[in-house]
């Protein structure tokens, strides 16, 4: 077995015993550094294409994975393994451990025989996500976790903010934006790796999402003391012609300056991977039944009536039933139009979208947060042009990763006809989209983006963080865990 490190991945070259015609398989992914990279669900990719090109139909059954370990008290460790077949000769293997595992072994079998090099063993301790065992400082941890040193989008979002006194900024934010009926936001203070917050507004339930990512990180790394304000609404807040105030938001727009974080949706699908959330950028790659050639050459869409163009889409689809399969699933914003554009249709499983080649992405109230899953699923995305964007949109290129559609949808029909007439090009764009998702939108990327963002942000703050008396402490979930190096006890310093 030959192991070497490329960028943030361990790549392992495998060879199959007793298979003479081809010998090399490849593996990569953070799940092969289980001690260093702690995730709710660890994952890696196994590429068997060079071995089995002619047998892909039966590949899923020929390839098997076993992941086992022990604990200090038992000779087994509770681990759930999930094998996702991408139907292109490559697999995603995910595993979730529910307790700290020692001597983890990953065994890979082809037709019941170990692939050469297998089993792979890792001494551990392999902590589950819930362990509250931060020991490293942020910079060391970022490197160990395989995160990039910087992101252009983060540098650009933060360039307005150098030497920020949050004591002053928070008061300005409250003065300008505290309007309980229309905005909700939380002021967070991280001090000695504990998280505190004050929330403002009527609808603050979404603070569970910002809590979750901060707590996730604080369990793994010693966060620097910092303060930040997180907008809990979808609309960005800080208009371009006003004094720039640092607010972290999930969605950006061309006329605002908010600092972007990955949306709560993709963040939750990262933290709850193999947990409460079933749709994520990994599962969507393995739950699709049809390969490109078997998919219907129609454009599919389902969603609620949160924007006028979504009703227009129904008109376009009705006029072109041979090109579209479109329905509204709920009426809320245009209830008076239900007779005209209804009746509303039941939801269909997101995975069903991929029975079709073309996937329409139209804004809802802001950007439609489903785009990461559409890209990862490997369909051709027809994306409405939009002033709204998520943290990764600036890296997407029209005609390379998706097909652009005019904001008023006037060229949508032509775009579908183009795709039908250029099937190879359409397929290529769909493959590029999946590759983009695999390089930018998997759980490790979402965690790294937050981590680098918070790290960069903390370096710009000048004030000493003080925890206001009226702040709420956000506790870590209670979970029994023996931290190997002993948890740093911050409370004594408080
Ligand atoms: C799998 O490996 C083959 C051969 O090296 C390569 O051409 C192909 O792009 C890989 N597939 C994926 C999905 O990475
Ligand atoms: C539209 O899609 C749904 C869900 O896949 C399917 O049940 C229905 O038959 C399709 N309608 C048409 C006209 O193809
Ligand atoms: C930050 O602002 C507060 C409130 O005006 C002030 O008391 C404090 O000295 C400032 N801190 C720094 C480092 O400028
Ligand atoms: C922050 O606190 C440290 C230690 O208590 C102190 O030395 C330093 O002067 C403080 N800085 C500011 C800007 O108040
Ligand atoms: C918390 O206290 C600060 C000052 O001590 C005050 O400005 C702020 O409005 C309070 N916040 C809440 C949510 O009560």
mmCIF file of N, CA, C and O and ligand atoms in Angstrom, residues 296 298 302 325 348 352 356, ligand 2:
data_model
loop_
_atom_site.group_PDB
_atom_site.id
_atom_site.type_symbol
_atom_site.label_atom_id
_atom_site.label_comp_id
_atom_site.label_asym_id
_atom_site.label_seq_id
_atom_site.Cartn_x
_atom_site.Cartn_y
_atom_site.Cartn_z
ATOM 1 N N UNK A 296 -35.371 11.049 -18.479
ATOM 2 C CA UNK A 296 -36.283 11.658 -19.434
ATOM 3 C C UNK A 296 -35.786 13.059 -19.816
ATOM 4 O O UNK A 296 -35.358 13.816 -18.937
ATOM 5 N N UNK A 298 -36.694 15.981 -20.130
ATOM 6 C CA UNK A 298 -37.628 17.042 -19.781
ATOM 7 C C UNK A 298 -37.045 17.833 -18.616
ATOM 8 O O UNK A 298 -36.190 17.339 -17.887
ATOM 9 N N UNK A 302 -40.409 21.404 -8.829
ATOM 10 C CA UNK A 302 -41.470 21.438 -7.829
ATOM 11 C C UNK A 302 -41.115 22.518 -6.815
ATOM 12 O O UNK A 302 -39.932 22.747 -6.557
ATOM 13 N N UNK A 325 -41.999 19.072 -16.767
ATOM 14 C CA UNK A 325 -42.847 18.461 -15.744
ATOM 15 C C UNK A 325 -42.727 19.339 -14.504
ATOM 16 O O UNK A 325 -41.761 19.249 -13.761
ATOM 17 N N UNK A 348 -42.741 15.530 -4.319
ATOM 18 C CA UNK A 348 -42.116 14.265 -4.723
ATOM 19 C C UNK A 348 -40.736 14.229 -4.090
ATOM 20 O O UNK A 348 -40.182 15.264 -3.751
ATOM 21 N N UNK A 352 -36.217 11.912 -6.913
ATOM 22 C CA UNK A 352 -37.013 11.676 -8.128
ATOM 23 C C UNK A 352 -36.730 12.714 -9.220
ATOM 24 O O UNK A 352 -36.976 12.479 -10.400
ATOM 25 N N UNK A 356 -35.149 12.937 -14.416
ATOM 26 C CA UNK A 356 -35.159 13.865 -15.555
ATOM 27 C C UNK A 356 -33.757 14.412 -15.790
ATOM 28 O O UNK A 356 -32.963 14.528 -14.864
HETATM 29 C C1 LIG B 2 -44.469 14.332 -13.748
HETATM 30 O O1 LIG B 2 -43.641 13.802 -12.709
HETATM 31 C C2 LIG B 2 -44.330 12.997 -11.775
HETATM 32 C C3 LIG B 2 -43.328 12.605 -10.704
HETATM 33 O O2 LIG B 2 -42.180 12.014 -11.269
HETATM 34 C C4 LIG B 2 -44.948 11.808 -12.457
HETATM 35 O O3 LIG B 2 -45.657 11.039 -11.514
HETATM 36 C C5 LIG B 2 -45.894 12.289 -13.545
HETATM 37 O O4 LIG B 2 -46.401 11.202 -14.250
HETATM 38 C C6 LIG B 2 -45.156 13.218 -14.508
HETATM 39 N N1 LIG B 2 -46.101 13.781 -15.438
HETATM 40 C C7 LIG B 2 -45.937 13.701 -16.746
HETATM 41 C C8 LIG B 2 -46.995 14.361 -17.580
HETATM 42 O O5 LIG B 2 -44.980 13.143 -17.254
#
